[in-house]
């Protein structure tokens, strides 16, 4: 079980969906974390107040960041790292489904996540300014399997898996003390799922979208509960499917090695 006491946590994500529920569950546990930093393109003042009220002993701060702008990420993470001193946990939870906008879909889901991680590492790496820690990256079941209606989104989420598994190599962990994990939620009732027909890769996806819309979805609360369980298992390099309120570890198949 992970001990959150005295830890600095950075959450990169919005004020809705699984990410927000993850933050609620973290704050409601009444653990004496040191500081929680929320990084997003726009602040939700009311939600910030609500999160702070859930655990008054923890300092909650907001830092604006544009995941499509590398310099914005660099400056924001530097300010956050200097404010905290070190970062113990990085939760990369930004998630967009806009397949017709390839740049944004790849930029936020993959490139932004990579830049956030690399800019946070000096404040996590025990050989630099950090004490070791955990990076949790939000992928998707579509990062594990094809998604014909959302090919760009699937490409980005497959990239998240590749990055997480690579950074989760035991040699990197032994040197840095930083472990990596990927979460792969299944169908979840979030705002992102409300306009699927407008965000498909191509125009011949209607039957696939109908199948998704008619399928059963888990709630963000159910997904967040299982993700918290996976995080607290502290298994470096692991990937977890979070579907219908259930948690299952993914055991990847080896296709090639040196």
Coordinates of C-alpha atoms in Angstrom, one line a residue:
X1 CA 0.0 0.0 0.0
X2 CA 1.4 3.4 -1.0
X3 CA 1.9 5.9 1.8
X4 CA 0.6 9.3 0.6
X5 CA 1.7 11.1 3.8
X6 CA 4.0 14.0 3.1
X7 CA 3.9 13.5 -0.6
X8 CA 3.7 16.1 -3.4
X9 CA 1.2 15.2 -6.1
X10 CA 0.8 16.8 -9.5
X11 CA -2.4 16.2 -11.4
X12 CA -2.4 17.1 -15.1
X13 CA -6.0 16.9 -16.2
X14 CA -9.4 18.5 -16.4
X15 CA -12.2 19.2 -13.9
X16 CA -14.5 16.4 -15.2
X17 CA -14.5 12.7 -15.7
X18 CA -12.2 10.0 -14.3
X19 CA -9.4 12.4 -13.5
X20 CA -11.6 14.7 -11.3
X21 CA -13.1 11.6 -9.5
X22 CA -9.5 10.4 -8.9
X23 CA -8.7 13.7 -7.2
X24 CA -11.9 13.6 -5.1
X25 CA -11.0 10.1 -3.9
X26 CA -7.5 11.1 -3.1
X27 CA -8.5 14.2 -1.1
X28 CA -11.4 12.4 0.7
X29 CA -9.0 9.8 2.1
X30 CA -7.8 12.5 4.6
X31 CA -4.2 11.6 4.2
X32 CA -1.7 14.3 5.1
X33 CA -0.1 14.9 1.8
X34 CA 2.1 18.0 1.6
X35 CA 0.8 19.6 -1.6
X36 CA -1.5 18.9 -4.6
X37 CA -0.8 20.8 -7.8
X38 CA -3.5 20.8 -10.5
X39 CA -2.3 21.7 -14.0
X40 CA -4.8 22.4 -16.8
X41 CA -5.5 25.0 -19.5
X42 CA -8.2 26.7 -17.5
X43 CA -8.9 26.9 -13.7
X44 CA -12.3 25.9 -12.3
X45 CA -12.3 28.1 -9.1
X46 CA -15.3 26.4 -7.6
X47 CA -14.0 22.9 -8.1
X48 CA -10.6 24.0 -6.6
X49 CA -12.4 25.3 -3.5
X50 CA -14.3 22.0 -3.2
X51 CA -11.2 19.9 -3.5
X52 CA -9.4 22.1 -0.9
X53 CA -12.4 21.8 1.5
X54 CA -12.3 18.0 1.2
X55 CA -8.9 18.0 2.9
X56 CA -8.0 21.3 4.5
X57 CA -4.7 20.0 5.7
X58 CA -3.3 19.7 2.2
X59 CA -2.3 22.8 0.2
X60 CA -4.0 22.7 -3.2
X61 CA -2.6 25.0 -6.0
X62 CA -3.4 25.6 -9.6
X63 CA -0.9 26.1 -12.5
X64 CA -2.1 27.0 -16.0
X65 CA -0.5 24.9 -18.8
X66 CA -1.1 24.5 -22.5
X67 CA -0.2 20.9 -23.4
X68 CA 0.1 21.9 -27.1
X69 CA 2.9 24.2 -26.2
X70 CA 6.3 22.7 -25.1
X71 CA 7.5 26.0 -23.7
X72 CA 4.3 26.4 -21.6
X73 CA 4.8 22.9 -20.2
X74 CA 8.5 23.6 -19.4
X75 CA 7.7 26.9 -17.6
X76 CA 4.7 25.6 -15.7
X77 CA 6.5 22.4 -14.5
X78 CA 9.5 24.4 -13.5
X79 CA 7.3 26.7 -11.4
X80 CA 5.5 23.7 -9.9
X81 CA 8.7 21.8 -9.2
X82 CA 10.3 24.8 -7.5
X83 CA 7.2 25.4 -5.4
X84 CA 7.1 21.8 -4.2
X85 CA 10.8 21.1 -4.0
X86 CA 10.3 17.6 -5.4
X87 CA 7.4 15.8 -7.0
X88 CA 6.4 12.4 -5.7
X89 CA 3.5 11.5 -7.9
X90 CA 2.6 12.7 -11.4
X91 CA -0.9 11.8 -12.7
X92 CA -1.1 12.4 -16.5
X93 CA -4.8 12.3 -17.0
X94 CA -5.5 14.7 -19.9
X95 CA -7.7 13.0 -22.4
X96 CA -9.3 14.3 -25.6
X97 CA -11.2 12.5 -28.4
X98 CA -11.1 14.7 -31.6
X99 CA -10.0 12.5 -34.4
X100 CA -10.8 15.1 -37.1
X101 CA -8.2 17.3 -35.3
X102 CA -5.1 15.1 -35.6
X103 CA -2.7 17.6 -34.1
X104 CA -4.8 18.2 -30.9
X105 CA -5.6 14.5 -30.4
X106 CA -1.9 13.5 -30.7
X107 CA -0.6 16.7 -29.0
X108 CA -2.7 16.4 -25.8
X109 CA -2.9 12.6 -25.4
X110 CA 0.6 11.8 -26.3
X111 CA 3.1 14.6 -27.0
X112 CA 1.9 16.7 -24.1
X113 CA 2.0 13.7 -21.7
X114 CA 5.6 12.9 -22.8
X115 CA 6.7 16.5 -22.3
X116 CA 5.0 16.7 -18.9
X117 CA 6.8 13.6 -17.8
X118 CA 10.2 14.6 -19.0
X119 CA 9.9 18.1 -17.5
X120 CA 8.8 16.6 -14.2
X121 CA 11.6 14.0 -14.1
X122 CA 14.3 16.3 -12.7
X123 CA 12.0 16.8 -9.6
X124 CA 11.4 13.1 -9.3
X125 CA 14.7 11.4 -10.2
X126 CA 16.6 10.5 -7.0
X127 CA 19.9 11.4 -8.8
X128 CA 18.7 14.9 -9.4
X129 CA 16.3 17.0 -7.2
X130 CA 13.8 14.2 -6.5
X131 CA 13.3 11.3 -4.1
X132 CA 11.9 8.8 -6.6
X133 CA 8.2 8.4 -7.1
X134 CA 5.4 7.3 -9.5
X135 CA 4.2 8.5 -12.9
X136 CA 0.6 7.3 -13.8
X137 CA -0.3 7.7 -17.5
X138 CA -3.9 7.5 -18.7
X139 CA -4.2 5.4 -21.7
X140 CA -7.3 3.5 -22.8
X141 CA -8.5 0.0 -23.8
X142 CA -8.1 1.6 -27.3
X143 CA -4.4 1.8 -26.5
X144 CA -4.4 -2.0 -26.3
X145 CA -6.8 -2.8 -29.2
X146 CA -7.7 -1.3 -32.6
X147 CA -10.4 1.4 -32.7
X148 CA -11.5 1.6 -36.4
X149 CA -13.8 4.6 -35.7
X150 CA -11.2 6.5 -33.7
X151 CA -7.9 5.5 -35.3
X152 CA -6.0 8.7 -34.3
X153 CA -7.1 8.4 -30.7
X154 CA -6.0 4.8 -30.7
X155 CA -2.7 5.7 -32.2
X156 CA -2.1 8.3 -29.4
X157 CA -3.2 5.8 -26.7
X158 CA -1.0 3.0 -28.1
X159 CA 1.8 5.6 -27.9
X160 CA 1.1 6.1 -24.2
X161 CA 1.4 2.4 -23.6
X162 CA 4.7 2.3 -25.5
X163 CA 6.1 5.2 -23.6
X164 CA 5.0 3.9 -20.2
X165 CA 6.4 0.4 -20.8
X166 CA 9.7 1.8 -22.0
X167 CA 10.1 4.2 -19.1
X168 CA 9.0 1.4 -16.8
X169 CA 12.1 -0.6 -17.6
X170 CA 13.7 -1.9 -14.4
X171 CA 17.0 -0.3 -15.3
X172 CA 15.4 3.2 -15.4
X173 CA 13.7 2.5 -12.1
X174 CA 16.9 1.3 -10.5
X175 CA 18.7 4.5 -11.5
X176 CA 15.9 7.1 -10.9
X177 CA 13.6 5.5 -8.3
X178 CA 10.7 6.5 -10.5
X179 CA 8.1 3.8 -11.4
X180 CA 5.6 4.0 -14.3
X181 CA 2.1 2.6 -14.7
X182 CA -0.5 2.9 -17.4
X183 CA -4.3 2.9 -16.8
X184 CA -6.6 1.7 -19.6
X185 CA -10.2 2.6 -18.9
X186 CA -13.0 0.9 -20.8
X187 CA -16.2 2.6 -21.8
X188 CA -17.0 5.3 -19.3
X189 CA -19.8 7.8 -19.0
X190 CA -17.8 11.0 -19.4
X191 CA -18.3 14.2 -21.4
X192 CA -15.9 12.9 -24.0
X193 CA -18.4 10.2 -24.9
X194 CA -21.3 12.6 -25.6
X195 CA -20.4 13.7 -29.2
X196 CA -18.8 10.6 -30.7
X197 CA -20.4 11.0 -34.1
X198 CA -18.8 14.4 -34.5
X199 CA -15.3 13.1 -33.6
X200 CA -14.8 9.9 -35.7
X201 CA -11.8 9.4 -38.0
X202 CA -13.8 8.9 -41.1
X203 CA -17.5 9.1 -42.2
X204 CA -18.2 5.3 -42.5
X205 CA -18.2 4.7 -38.7
X206 CA -21.9 5.0 -37.9
X207 CA -22.5 1.3 -37.0
X208 CA -19.4 1.2 -34.8
X209 CA -20.4 4.4 -33.0
X210 CA -23.9 2.9 -32.4
X211 CA -22.4 -0.2 -30.9
X212 CA -20.3 2.0 -28.5
X213 CA -23.3 4.1 -27.6
X214 CA -25.6 1.1 -26.9
X215 CA -23.0 -0.7 -24.8
X216 CA -22.9 -0.5 -21.0
X217 CA -20.6 2.1 -19.5
X218 CA -19.0 2.4 -16.1
X219 CA -19.2 5.6 -14.1
X220 CA -16.1 7.8 -13.6
X221 CA -16.4 7.1 -9.9
X222 CA -16.2 3.3 -10.5
X223 CA -13.1 3.8 -12.7
X224 CA -11.4 6.1 -10.3
X225 CA -11.9 3.6 -7.4
X226 CA -10.1 0.8 -9.4
X227 CA -7.4 3.1 -10.6
X228 CA -6.6 4.1 -7.0
X229 CA -6.3 0.4 -6.2
X230 CA -3.9 -0.2 -9.1
X231 CA -1.7 2.9 -8.1
X232 CA -1.4 1.7 -4.5
X233 CA -0.1 -1.7 -5.7
X234 CA 3.0 0.2 -6.9
X235 CA 3.9 -2.2 -9.7
X236 CA 6.5 -0.7 -12.0
X237 CA 5.9 -1.1 -15.8
X238 CA 2.4 -2.4 -15.2
X239 CA -0.7 -1.8 -17.3
X240 CA -4.3 -2.1 -16.0
X241 CA -7.7 -2.4 -17.7
X242 CA -10.4 -0.6 -15.7
X243 CA -13.7 -1.8 -17.1
X244 CA -17.2 -2.0 -15.6
X245 CA -15.8 -1.3 -12.2
X246 CA -13.4 -4.1 -12.4
X247 CA -9.6 -4.1 -12.4
X248 CA -7.4 -6.5 -14.5
X249 CA -3.7 -6.4 -15.1
X250 CA -2.5 -6.7 -18.7
X251 CA 0.3 -9.2 -19.3
X252 CA 1.9 -8.1 -22.6
X253 CA 3.1 -10.7 -25.1
X254 CA 6.8 -10.5 -26.1
X255 CA 7.1 -10.3 -29.9
X256 CA 10.8 -9.5 -30.1
X257 CA 13.9 -8.9 -28.0
X258 CA 17.6 -8.4 -28.5

